[in-house]
Coordinates of C-alpha atoms in Angstrom, one line a residue:
Chain A
X664 CA 207.0 121.9 -38.3
X665 CA 207.5 118.4 -37.1
X666 CA 204.7 115.9 -37.3
X667 CA 205.8 113.5 -34.7
X668 CA 203.5 113.5 -31.6
X669 CA 204.9 112.9 -28.2
X670 CA 202.5 111.9 -25.4
X671 CA 202.1 114.5 -22.5
X672 CA 203.7 112.2 -20.1
X673 CA 206.5 110.1 -21.5
X674 CA 207.5 106.9 -19.6
X675 CA 211.1 106.6 -18.5
X676 CA 213.6 105.1 -20.9
X677 CA 213.8 102.1 -18.6
X678 CA 210.1 101.5 -18.8
X679 CA 210.1 102.0 -22.5
X680 CA 212.9 99.5 -22.8
X681 CA 211.1 96.9 -20.7
X682 CA 208.0 97.2 -22.7
X683 CA 210.0 96.9 -26.0
X684 CA 211.7 93.8 -24.7
X685 CA 208.3 92.4 -24.0
X686 CA 207.2 93.3 -27.5
X687 CA 210.1 91.2 -28.9
X688 CA 209.5 88.2 -26.6
X689 CA 207.5 85.1 -27.1
X690 CA 206.0 83.8 -30.4
X691 CA 204.9 86.8 -32.1
X692 CA 206.2 90.3 -32.1
X693 CA 203.9 93.0 -30.8
X694 CA 204.2 95.5 -33.6
X695 CA 201.5 97.8 -32.3
X696 CA 203.5 98.3 -29.1
X697 CA 206.7 99.0 -31.1
X698 CA 204.9 101.7 -33.0
X699 CA 203.2 103.1 -30.0
X700 CA 206.6 103.7 -28.3
X701 CA 209.2 104.4 -31.0
X702 CA 207.0 106.4 -33.4
X703 CA 206.0 108.8 -30.5
X704 CA 209.5 109.6 -29.1
X705 CA 211.7 112.3 -30.4
X706 CA 215.4 111.6 -31.3
X707 CA 216.8 112.6 -27.9
X708 CA 214.2 110.2 -26.3
X709 CA 215.0 107.4 -28.7
X710 CA 218.6 107.8 -28.1
X711 CA 218.1 107.4 -24.4
X712 CA 216.0 104.4 -25.0
X713 CA 218.7 102.8 -27.1
X714 CA 221.3 103.5 -24.4
X715 CA 219.1 102.2 -21.6
X716 CA 218.1 99.1 -23.5
X717 CA 221.8 98.3 -24.1
X718 CA 222.5 98.9 -20.4
X719 CA 219.8 96.7 -19.3
X720 CA 219.8 93.9 -21.8
X721 CA 223.3 94.1 -23.2
X722 CA 221.9 94.2 -26.7
X723 CA 221.6 96.9 -29.4
X724 CA 217.9 97.6 -30.0
X725 CA 218.5 98.1 -33.6
X726 CA 219.8 94.5 -33.8
X727 CA 216.7 93.2 -32.0
X728 CA 214.5 95.2 -34.3
X729 CA 216.4 93.8 -37.3
X730 CA 215.7 90.2 -36.0
X731 CA 212.1 90.7 -35.2
X732 CA 210.7 92.7 -38.0
X733 CA 210.6 92.4 -41.8
X734 CA 210.1 94.1 -45.1
X735 CA 209.0 97.7 -45.4
X736 CA 208.0 98.0 -41.7
X737 CA 211.5 96.8 -40.7
X738 CA 213.0 99.3 -43.0
X739 CA 211.2 102.4 -41.6
X740 CA 211.7 101.3 -38.0
X741 CA 215.4 100.8 -38.6
X742 CA 215.7 104.1 -40.3
X743 CA 213.5 106.0 -37.8
X744 CA 215.0 104.8 -34.6
X745 CA 218.7 105.9 -34.8
X746 CA 220.0 109.4 -34.2
X747 CA 219.4 111.6 -37.4
X748 CA 223.2 111.9 -38.0
X749 CA 223.6 108.2 -37.9
X750 CA 220.6 107.5 -40.1
X751 CA 222.0 110.0 -42.6
X752 CA 225.3 108.4 -42.6
X753 CA 223.8 105.0 -43.3
X754 CA 221.7 106.4 -46.1
X755 CA 224.7 108.1 -47.6
X756 CA 226.8 105.0 -47.4
X757 CA 224.1 102.9 -49.0
X758 CA 224.0 105.6 -51.7
X759 CA 227.6 105.1 -52.6
X760 CA 227.3 101.3 -53.1
X761 CA 227.0 99.7 -56.4
X762 CA 223.6 98.1 -56.0
X763 CA 221.9 100.9 -54.1
X764 CA 223.8 103.9 -55.6
X765 CA 221.8 107.0 -55.5
X766 CA 223.0 110.4 -56.4
X767 CA 219.7 111.8 -55.3
X768 CA 219.9 110.6 -51.8
X769 CA 223.5 112.1 -51.4
X770 CA 222.3 115.5 -52.9
X771 CA 219.2 115.5 -50.6
X772 CA 221.4 114.9 -47.5
X773 CA 223.9 117.5 -48.5
X774 CA 221.3 120.2 -49.5
X775 CA 218.5 119.9 -47.0
X776 CA 220.3 119.4 -43.7
X777 CA 221.7 122.5 -41.9
X778 CA 225.5 123.0 -42.1
X779 CA 226.0 121.8 -38.5
X780 CA 223.8 118.7 -39.1
X781 CA 225.7 117.8 -42.3
X782 CA 228.9 118.0 -40.3
X783 CA 227.4 115.7 -37.7
X784 CA 226.7 113.3 -40.6
X785 CA 230.3 113.5 -41.6
X786 CA 231.4 112.6 -38.0
X787 CA 228.9 109.7 -37.8
X788 CA 230.3 108.5 -41.1
X789 CA 233.8 108.4 -39.8
X790 CA 232.8 106.6 -36.6
X791 CA 230.8 104.0 -38.5
X792 CA 232.5 103.4 -41.8
X793 CA 236.2 104.4 -41.0
X794 CA 236.3 106.6 -44.0
X795 CA 235.0 110.1 -45.0
X796 CA 231.8 110.6 -46.8
X797 CA 233.6 112.7 -49.5
X798 CA 236.2 109.9 -49.9
X799 CA 233.3 107.4 -50.7
X800 CA 231.3 109.7 -52.8
X801 CA 234.2 110.8 -54.9
X802 CA 235.4 107.2 -55.3
X803 CA 232.0 106.0 -56.5
X804 CA 231.1 108.8 -58.8
X805 CA 232.6 110.2 -62.1
X806 CA 232.2 113.1 -64.5
X807 CA 229.7 115.8 -63.8
X808 CA 228.0 113.9 -60.9
X809 CA 231.3 113.9 -59.1
X810 CA 231.9 117.6 -59.8
X811 CA 228.6 118.5 -58.3
X812 CA 228.3 115.9 -55.5
X813 CA 231.7 116.1 -53.8
X814 CA 231.6 119.8 -53.1
X815 CA 227.9 119.4 -52.0
X816 CA 228.7 116.8 -49.4
X817 CA 231.9 118.6 -48.2
X818 CA 230.1 122.0 -47.9
X819 CA 229.8 123.9 -44.6
X820 CA 227.7 126.8 -45.8
X821 CA 227.4 130.1 -44.0
X822 CA 223.9 130.1 -42.5
X823 CA 223.3 133.9 -41.8
X824 CA 220.6 135.9 -43.5
X825 CA 223.1 138.6 -44.9
X826 CA 222.8 139.1 -48.6
X827 CA 225.2 140.8 -50.9
X828 CA 223.1 142.2 -53.8
X829 CA 226.0 143.2 -56.0
X830 CA 227.3 139.6 -55.8
X831 CA 223.9 138.2 -56.4
X832 CA 223.6 140.2 -59.7
X833 CA 227.1 139.3 -60.9
X834 CA 226.6 135.6 -60.1
X835 CA 223.2 135.5 -61.6
X836 CA 224.8 136.7 -64.8
X837 CA 227.5 134.0 -64.6
X838 CA 224.7 131.4 -64.1
X839 CA 222.7 132.7 -67.1
X840 CA 225.9 132.7 -69.3
X841 CA 226.9 129.2 -68.4
X842 CA 223.3 127.9 -68.9
X843 CA 223.1 129.7 -72.3
X844 CA 226.3 128.0 -73.3
X845 CA 224.8 124.7 -72.0
X846 CA 227.9 124.4 -69.8
X847 CA 225.9 122.8 -67.1
X848 CA 228.9 121.4 -65.2
X849 CA 231.1 124.5 -65.6
X850 CA 233.2 125.1 -62.5
X851 CA 231.8 128.6 -61.9
X852 CA 228.2 127.2 -61.9
X853 CA 229.2 124.5 -59.6
X854 CA 231.1 126.9 -57.3
X855 CA 228.1 129.2 -56.9
X856 CA 225.7 126.4 -56.1
X857 CA 228.0 124.5 -53.8
X858 CA 229.5 127.3 -51.6
X859 CA 227.1 130.1 -51.3
X860 CA 224.8 130.4 -48.3
X861 CA 221.2 129.5 -49.0
X862 CA 220.1 133.2 -48.4
X863 CA 222.7 134.5 -50.9
X864 CA 221.7 131.8 -53.4
X865 CA 218.1 132.7 -53.1
X866 CA 218.9 136.3 -53.8
X867 CA 221.0 135.3 -56.8
X868 CA 218.1 133.1 -58.2
X869 CA 215.5 135.8 -57.6
X870 CA 217.6 138.2 -59.6
X871 CA 218.1 135.7 -62.2
X872 CA 214.3 135.2 -62.6
X873 CA 213.6 139.0 -62.7
X874 CA 216.5 139.8 -65.0
X875 CA 216.2 136.9 -67.5
X876 CA 212.5 136.3 -67.5
X877 CA 212.6 132.6 -66.4
X878 CA 213.2 130.7 -63.2
X879 CA 216.5 129.1 -63.4
X880 CA 215.0 125.6 -63.3
X881 CA 212.9 126.3 -66.4
X882 CA 216.1 127.2 -68.3
X883 CA 217.7 124.0 -67.0
X884 CA 214.9 121.9 -68.6
X885 CA 216.2 121.9 -72.1
X886 CA 216.4 118.2 -72.2
X887 CA 214.0 116.6 -69.7
X888 CA 215.6 113.2 -70.1
X889 CA 219.1 114.3 -69.2
X890 CA 219.6 112.8 -65.7
X891 CA 222.4 115.2 -64.7
X892 CA 220.1 118.1 -65.5
X893 CA 217.3 116.5 -63.5
X894 CA 219.7 116.2 -60.5
X895 CA 220.8 119.8 -61.0
X896 CA 217.3 121.1 -60.8
X897 CA 216.6 119.0 -57.8
X898 CA 219.7 120.4 -56.2
X899 CA 218.4 123.9 -56.7
X900 CA 215.0 123.0 -55.4
X901 CA 216.4 121.4 -52.2
X902 CA 218.5 124.4 -51.5
X903 CA 215.7 126.9 -52.0
X904 CA 212.3 125.1 -51.5
X905 CA 212.9 121.8 -49.7
X906 CA 209.3 121.2 -48.9
X907 CA 208.4 121.4 -52.6
X908 CA 211.2 119.0 -53.5
X909 CA 209.9 116.5 -50.9
X910 CA 206.4 116.9 -52.0
X911 CA 207.3 115.9 -55.5
X912 CA 209.4 112.9 -54.3
X913 CA 206.3 111.7 -52.3
X914 CA 204.0 112.4 -55.3
X915 CA 206.1 110.2 -57.7
X916 CA 206.7 107.6 -55.0
X917 CA 202.9 107.2 -54.3
X918 CA 201.7 107.6 -57.9
X919 CA 204.1 105.1 -59.2
X920 CA 202.6 101.8 -60.2
X921 CA 203.4 99.6 -57.1
X922 CA 204.6 102.6 -55.0
X923 CA 208.2 103.4 -54.4
X924 CA 208.4 102.4 -50.7
X925 CA 212.1 103.2 -50.6
X926 CA 211.6 106.9 -51.4
X927 CA 208.4 107.1 -49.2
X928 CA 210.0 105.5 -46.2
X929 CA 213.2 107.8 -46.6
X930 CA 211.2 110.9 -46.8
X931 CA 208.9 110.1 -43.9
X932 CA 211.8 108.9 -41.6
X933 CA 214.1 111.8 -42.3
X934 CA 211.5 114.6 -42.3
X935 CA 209.0 113.7 -39.6
X936 CA 211.0 115.5 -37.0
X937 CA 211.9 118.4 -39.2
X938 CA 209.5 119.9 -41.7
X939 CA 206.9 117.2 -42.5
X940 CA 204.0 119.6 -41.6
X941 CA 205.0 122.0 -44.5
X942 CA 205.5 119.0 -46.8
X943 CA 202.0 117.8 -45.9
X944 CA 200.6 121.2 -46.7
X945 CA 202.5 121.3 -50.1
X946 CA 201.2 117.8 -50.9
X947 CA 197.6 118.6 -50.2
X948 CA 197.8 121.7 -52.2
X949 CA 199.5 120.1 -55.2
X950 CA 197.4 116.9 -55.2
X951 CA 194.0 117.9 -53.8
X952 CA 194.2 115.0 -51.5
X953 CA 195.7 114.9 -48.0
X954 CA 198.9 113.0 -47.7
X955 CA 197.6 110.6 -45.1
X956 CA 194.7 109.6 -47.4
X957 CA 197.2 109.0 -50.2
X958 CA 199.4 106.9 -48.0
X959 CA 196.4 105.0 -46.6
X960 CA 195.3 104.1 -50.0
X961 CA 198.8 102.9 -51.1
X962 CA 200.2 101.0 -48.2
X963 CA 199.0 98.6 -45.7
X964 CA 199.6 96.7 -42.3
X965 CA 202.2 97.8 -39.8
X966 CA 204.1 99.7 -42.4
X967 CA 201.0 101.9 -43.0
X968 CA 200.5 102.4 -39.3
X969 CA 204.0 103.5 -38.7
X970 CA 203.9 106.0 -41.7
X971 CA 200.7 107.5 -40.4
X972 CA 202.0 107.7 -36.9
X973 CA 205.0 109.5 -38.1
X974 CA 203.2 112.0 -40.2
X975 CA 200.9 112.7 -37.2
X976 CA 197.7 111.1 -38.5
X977 CA 195.3 111.3 -35.5
X978 CA 196.0 108.5 -33.0
X979 CA 197.1 106.0 -35.6
Chain B
X753 CA 256.2 118.2 -29.0
X754 CA 255.3 121.9 -28.2
X755 CA 258.0 124.2 -27.4
X756 CA 256.0 126.7 -25.4
X757 CA 257.0 126.7 -21.7
X758 CA 254.4 127.3 -19.0
X759 CA 255.7 128.4 -15.5
X760 CA 255.1 125.8 -12.7
X761 CA 252.7 128.1 -11.0
X762 CA 250.6 130.2 -13.3
X763 CA 249.0 133.3 -12.0
X764 CA 245.2 133.7 -12.2
X765 CA 243.8 135.2 -15.4
X766 CA 242.8 138.3 -13.4
X767 CA 246.4 138.8 -12.2
X768 CA 247.7 138.4 -15.7
X769 CA 245.1 140.8 -17.0
X770 CA 246.0 143.4 -14.4
X771 CA 249.8 143.1 -15.3
X772 CA 249.1 143.3 -18.9
X773 CA 247.0 146.5 -18.3
X774 CA 250.0 147.9 -16.5
X775 CA 252.3 146.9 -19.4
X776 CA 250.1 149.0 -21.7
X777 CA 249.8 152.1 -19.3
X778 CA 251.8 155.2 -19.2
X779 CA 254.4 156.5 -21.7
X780 CA 256.2 153.4 -22.9
X781 CA 254.8 149.9 -23.3
X782 CA 256.5 147.2 -21.3
X783 CA 257.2 144.6 -24.0
X784 CA 259.2 142.3 -21.8
X785 CA 256.2 141.9 -19.4
X786 CA 253.9 141.2 -22.4
X787 CA 256.3 138.5 -23.6
X788 CA 256.8 137.2 -20.1
X789 CA 253.1 136.6 -19.8
X790 CA 251.6 135.9 -23.2
X791 CA 254.5 133.7 -24.6
X792 CA 254.3 131.5 -21.6
X793 CA 250.5 130.6 -21.5
X794 CA 248.9 127.9 -23.6
X795 CA 245.9 128.5 -25.8
X796 CA 243.3 127.7 -23.1
X797 CA 245.1 130.0 -20.7
X798 CA 245.3 132.8 -23.2
X799 CA 241.6 132.5 -23.9
X800 CA 240.8 132.9 -20.2
X801 CA 243.1 136.0 -20.1
X802 CA 241.3 137.4 -23.1
X803 CA 237.8 136.8 -21.5
X804 CA 238.9 138.1 -18.1
X805 CA 240.5 141.1 -19.6
X806 CA 237.3 142.0 -21.4
X807 CA 235.3 141.5 -18.2
X808 CA 237.5 143.7 -16.2
X809 CA 238.5 146.5 -18.6
X810 CA 235.7 146.2 -21.2
X811 CA 238.3 146.1 -23.9
X812 CA 239.4 143.4 -26.2
X813 CA 243.1 142.7 -25.4
X814 CA 243.8 142.1 -29.1
X815 CA 242.7 145.7 -29.8
X816 CA 244.9 146.9 -26.9
X817 CA 247.9 145.0 -28.3
X818 CA 247.2 146.3 -31.7
X819 CA 247.3 149.9 -30.4
X820 CA 250.4 149.5 -28.3
X821 CA 252.7 147.4 -30.5
X822 CA 254.2 147.7 -34.0
X823 CA 255.9 146.0 -36.8
X824 CA 257.0 142.3 -36.6
X825 CA 256.6 142.2 -32.8
X826 CA 253.0 143.4 -33.2
X827 CA 252.3 140.8 -35.8
X828 CA 253.5 137.8 -33.9
X829 CA 251.7 138.9 -30.7
X830 CA 248.6 139.4 -32.6
X831 CA 248.9 136.0 -34.3
X832 CA 250.0 134.1 -31.3
X833 CA 247.5 135.4 -28.7
X834 CA 244.1 134.3 -30.1
X835 CA 242.6 130.9 -30.2
X836 CA 244.3 128.6 -32.9
X837 CA 241.0 128.3 -34.8
X838 CA 240.5 132.1 -34.8
X839 CA 244.2 132.6 -35.8
X840 CA 243.8 130.1 -38.7
X841 CA 240.6 131.8 -39.9
X842 CA 242.5 135.1 -39.9
X843 CA 245.4 133.7 -41.9
X844 CA 243.1 131.9 -44.3
X845 CA 241.1 135.1 -44.9
X846 CA 244.1 137.1 -45.5
X847 CA 245.2 134.5 -47.9
X848 CA 242.2 134.9 -50.0
X849 CA 242.6 138.6 -50.4
X850 CA 244.1 140.2 -53.4
X851 CA 247.2 141.8 -51.9
X852 CA 248.1 139.0 -49.4
X853 CA 246.9 136.1 -51.5
X854 CA 248.7 132.9 -50.6
X855 CA 247.8 129.5 -51.8
X856 CA 250.5 128.1 -49.6
X857 CA 249.1 129.4 -46.4
X858 CA 245.6 127.9 -47.4
X859 CA 247.3 124.5 -48.3
X860 CA 249.2 124.6 -45.0
X861 CA 246.1 125.1 -42.9
X862 CA 244.2 122.5 -44.8
X863 CA 246.8 119.9 -44.6
X864 CA 248.7 120.2 -41.3
X865 CA 245.7 120.6 -39.0
X866 CA 243.6 117.7 -37.7
X867 CA 240.3 117.1 -39.3
X868 CA 238.6 118.3 -36.2
X869 CA 240.9 121.5 -35.9
X870 CA 240.2 122.3 -39.6
X871 CA 236.5 122.1 -38.9
X872 CA 236.9 124.5 -35.9
X873 CA 238.7 126.9 -38.3
X874 CA 235.6 126.6 -40.7
X875 CA 233.3 127.5 -37.7
X876 CA 235.6 130.4 -36.6
X877 CA 235.5 131.6 -40.2
X878 CA 231.7 131.7 -40.3
X879 CA 231.6 133.6 -37.1
X880 CA 234.1 136.2 -38.1
X881 CA 233.7 136.7 -41.8
X882 CA 230.0 135.7 -42.3
X883 CA 231.0 133.5 -45.2
X884 CA 232.5 130.0 -45.5
X885 CA 236.1 129.4 -46.1
X886 CA 235.4 127.3 -49.2
X887 CA 233.3 130.1 -50.5
X888 CA 236.1 132.6 -50.4
X889 CA 238.8 130.2 -51.5
X890 CA 236.8 129.2 -54.6
X891 CA 235.8 132.7 -55.4
X892 CA 239.5 133.9 -55.2
X893 CA 241.1 131.1 -57.1
X894 CA 240.9 129.7 -60.6
X895 CA 242.1 126.8 -62.7
X896 CA 244.2 124.0 -61.1
X897 CA 244.7 126.0 -57.9
X898 CA 241.0 126.0 -57.3
X899 CA 240.7 122.3 -58.1
X900 CA 243.3 121.5 -55.5
X901 CA 242.5 124.0 -52.8
X902 CA 238.8 123.9 -52.6
X903 CA 238.6 120.2 -51.7
X904 CA 241.6 120.6 -49.4
X905 CA 240.0 123.3 -47.3
X906 CA 236.6 121.4 -47.3
X907 CA 238.1 118.1 -46.4
X908 CA 237.2 116.2 -43.2
X909 CA 239.5 113.2 -43.5
X910 CA 239.1 110.1 -41.6
X911 CA 241.9 109.9 -38.9
X912 CA 242.2 106.3 -38.1
X913 CA 245.3 104.2 -38.8
X914 CA 243.5 101.6 -40.8
X915 CA 245.1 101.1 -44.2
X916 CA 243.7 99.2 -47.3
X917 CA 246.7 97.8 -49.1
X918 CA 244.7 96.8 -52.2
X919 CA 243.4 100.3 -52.5
X920 CA 246.9 101.8 -51.9
X921 CA 248.4 99.7 -54.8
X922 CA 245.6 100.6 -57.2
X923 CA 245.7 104.2 -56.4
X924 CA 249.5 104.4 -56.5
X925 CA 249.1 103.2 -60.1
X926 CA 246.6 105.9 -60.8
X927 CA 248.9 108.5 -59.4
X928 CA 251.8 107.2 -61.5
X929 CA 249.7 107.1 -64.6
X930 CA 248.5 110.6 -64.2
X931 CA 252.0 111.9 -63.5
X932 CA 253.5 110.1 -66.5
X933 CA 250.8 111.8 -68.6
X934 CA 251.7 115.1 -67.0
X935 CA 248.0 115.4 -66.0
X936 CA 249.0 117.0 -62.7
X937 CA 245.5 118.4 -62.0
X938 CA 243.6 115.3 -63.2
X939 CA 240.5 114.8 -61.1
X940 CA 241.6 111.3 -60.0
X941 CA 244.9 112.6 -58.7
X942 CA 243.2 115.5 -56.8
X943 CA 240.5 113.0 -55.5
X944 CA 243.2 110.7 -54.0
X945 CA 245.2 113.5 -52.4
X946 CA 242.2 115.5 -51.0
X947 CA 240.0 112.7 -49.7
X948 CA 242.1 109.8 -48.4
X949 CA 243.2 109.6 -44.8
X950 CA 246.8 110.5 -44.1
X951 CA 247.5 106.9 -43.0
X952 CA 246.0 105.6 -46.3
X953 CA 247.8 108.2 -48.4
X954 CA 251.1 107.3 -46.7
X955 CA 250.6 103.6 -47.7
X956 CA 249.8 104.6 -51.2
X957 CA 252.9 106.9 -51.5
X958 CA 255.2 104.2 -50.0
X959 CA 253.9 101.7 -52.5
X960 CA 254.5 104.2 -55.3
X961 CA 258.0 104.7 -54.1
X962 CA 258.7 101.0 -54.0
X963 CA 256.9 100.1 -57.2
X964 CA 258.0 102.9 -59.5
X965 CA 261.5 103.6 -58.1
X966 CA 261.1 107.2 -57.1
X967 CA 259.4 109.1 -54.4
X968 CA 256.3 110.9 -55.9
X969 CA 257.8 114.3 -55.2
X970 CA 260.8 113.4 -57.4
X971 CA 258.4 112.6 -60.3
X972 CA 256.6 115.8 -59.7
X973 CA 259.8 117.9 -60.2
X974 CA 259.8 117.9 -63.9
X975 CA 259.6 121.6 -64.1
X976 CA 261.0 123.3 -60.9
X977 CA 259.7 126.6 -61.9
X978 CA 256.1 125.5 -62.3
X979 CA 254.3 127.1 -59.3
X980 CA 251.4 124.7 -59.3
X981 CA 253.8 121.7 -59.2
X982 CA 255.7 123.3 -56.3
X983 CA 252.4 123.7 -54.5
X984 CA 251.5 120.0 -55.2
X985 CA 254.8 118.8 -53.9
X986 CA 254.3 121.0 -50.8
X987 CA 250.8 119.6 -50.3
X988 CA 252.2 116.0 -50.3
X989 CA 254.9 116.9 -47.9
X990 CA 252.4 118.6 -45.5
X991 CA 250.2 115.6 -45.5
X992 CA 253.0 113.1 -44.9
X993 CA 255.9 114.9 -43.3
X994 CA 254.8 118.2 -41.9
X995 CA 257.9 118.8 -39.9
X996 CA 260.0 118.6 -43.0
X997 CA 257.7 121.0 -44.8
X998 CA 258.0 123.5 -42.0
X999 CA 261.8 123.1 -41.7
X1000 CA 262.0 124.1 -45.3
X1001 CA 259.8 127.1 -45.0
X1002 CA 261.9 128.2 -42.0
X1003 CA 265.1 127.6 -43.9
X1004 CA 264.0 129.6 -46.9
X1005 CA 262.6 132.4 -44.7
X1006 CA 265.9 132.7 -42.8
X1007 CA 268.3 132.3 -45.7
X1008 CA 266.5 134.9 -47.7
X1009 CA 268.2 138.2 -48.1
X1010 CA 266.4 140.3 -45.6
X1011 CA 264.5 137.4 -44.0
X1012 CA 260.9 136.6 -44.8
X1013 CA 259.4 137.7 -41.4
X1014 CA 255.9 136.8 -42.6
X1015 CA 256.7 133.1 -42.9
X1016 CA 258.9 133.0 -39.9
X1017 CA 256.2 134.6 -37.8
X1018 CA 253.5 132.3 -39.1
X1019 CA 255.4 129.1 -38.7
X1020 CA 256.4 130.0 -35.1
X1021 CA 253.0 131.3 -34.0
X1022 CA 251.1 128.3 -35.5
X1023 CA 253.5 125.5 -34.5
X1024 CA 254.9 126.5 -31.1
X1025 CA 252.0 124.6 -29.4
X1026 CA 251.9 121.7 -31.9
X1027 CA 255.1 120.2 -33.2
X1028 CA 257.8 122.9 -33.0
X1029 CA 260.1 120.5 -31.2
X1030 CA 260.2 118.2 -34.1
X1031 CA 260.6 121.1 -36.6
X1032 CA 263.6 122.3 -34.5
X1033 CA 265.2 118.8 -34.7
X1034 CA 264.7 118.7 -38.4
X1035 CA 266.1 122.2 -38.8
X1036 CA 269.2 121.4 -36.8
X1037 CA 269.8 118.2 -38.8
X1038 CA 269.3 119.9 -42.1
X1039 CA 271.2 123.1 -41.4
X1040 CA 273.8 122.0 -38.9
X1041 CA 272.8 125.0 -36.9
X1042 CA 270.2 125.2 -34.1
X1043 CA 267.1 127.0 -35.1
X1044 CA 267.5 129.4 -32.1
X1045 CA 271.0 130.4 -33.3
X1046 CA 269.7 131.0 -36.8
X1047 CA 266.8 133.1 -35.5
X1048 CA 269.1 135.0 -33.2
X1049 CA 271.4 136.0 -36.0
X1050 CA 268.6 137.0 -38.3
X1051 CA 266.1 139.0 -36.1
X1052 CA 266.4 141.6 -33.3
X1053 CA 264.7 143.4 -30.4
X1054 CA 261.3 142.3 -29.0
X1055 CA 260.5 140.4 -32.0
X1056 CA 263.5 138.2 -31.5
X1057 CA 262.7 137.8 -27.9
X1058 CA 259.2 136.6 -28.6
X1059 CA 260.3 134.2 -31.3
X1060 CA 262.9 132.6 -28.9
X1061 CA 260.5 132.5 -26.1
X1062 CA 257.9 130.6 -28.3
X1063 CA 260.5 128.1 -29.6
X1064 CA 261.5 127.3 -26.0
X1065 CA 264.9 129.0 -26.0
X1066 CA 266.1 128.9 -22.4
X1067 CA 264.6 131.7 -20.3
X1068 CA 264.5 134.1 -23.2

């Protein structure tokens, strides 16, 4: 369900490195060449290019890109190029800093990556920041956000499809009870959402819907302006229907006056190799316009070219 | 600092498997042979024996041992033989069950294993129990125990030696403030103990001791009968001086009327390949009697032989 397109015959990492070196050289930078190479290599191939480039030219290609590029195009290339775990560690670290704090980004990483991939992010975080992700998240959050986010980023959920229906029923009742009491940060509610496998949680929420007449997210919409409740609903959506969650993030980013490039860039860079195909389908269905049209109308220049290449828009 | 002794020339896994098969055969079981082999192989060697045994005889050697042995000797052989991660997963799972519930065992596993080893336990737990360890721990605990244990078992602490002294000072103050208020399960206290690296925590607790005149564990001894406080002190000891923690567990197990074989077995089986040498030194210093003498006086038969072999007592 990835949208990245890889050419049938891929040049060697050394050839790619030489071409990229040429793209950086001289007066202007050859952005088209950068897109042509980096946007059409998968993460394993990009990793090899980065290693090879460092071997040949004794430079980290990320630093070269940082020097040569600017603005939104720079941001998406710098997010796209590294290993997914390293990229997520970077996003998570930014999300714990005062000026760029984002509980959403943390929740997104914790809930939409596989258990194994989330663990790889935690390893990459150690290597780069000399701290643990849960250490920074808990230090930078308070109250109900902390109660929810720390177990989310620390989780290592079971990934099997086994479902215990008795448990689903009893935990659906707990969720309904806590929500009726408006105890939205109750430890039992947090426990269920942060520790159960996605399959088990899905069974619980289906039972909730059948038994109590509403989808849980409808019952959690008592105060549409409450930011914690909004995050809680998004958490549930990420855990059960990630493509719908991402469709909405894209919709809001594109519809916003001025476009939210931060969100647009993040979603495209993190999902192009994962489930962007499904996100595009959701987007088209929900907005009656294909995602590539919407992006074309809202962005420009190299940034636009890069986005379109990553979401698999023809030979853009 | 391990105490397990491996012979200079180790037989092949196939030879070991054949001999073990013979030890199980016929009327009686040859316990001495079982000890001679299994107590003198490291975890990688035991793993190979288990695989080879299964290849040759189509049986899991753990099941064979389970059939042939009994009582305390059976327990230590069954705990010792598997992979450390599998053993810890088993101990953790037992510790979440009603009849064998033990917050201590969970804390011990979470605090004395390396971050990487704890993650291996979480993987082994998935594989064997089809659930996550944090899922079972949070489901089976409540109140302050849950608040402490869930982040402990979910932690992936940074393991570098870097220390931030400014942070150590500010967090020592937080700890002192919360302890003065008797807020022993305050989220800030839990955050510091469950997320900081062991090196950082050590710096914080040293500062605490220097600045406030008491070691933190002394300040946490306001009510010696409070079980949560006892667990909290043990947590701090495990994180900072594991050999002292284990010395005390052994001391209490051996001094108890009737001996606590459960604790004795667990400590020997889990530490013989890790830091039993240091634990023995601590034990001797604190009790004026060597650990092997104490064990010899308190246990008997094959169980005693196995314990002594694992703690490196001559050619026992």
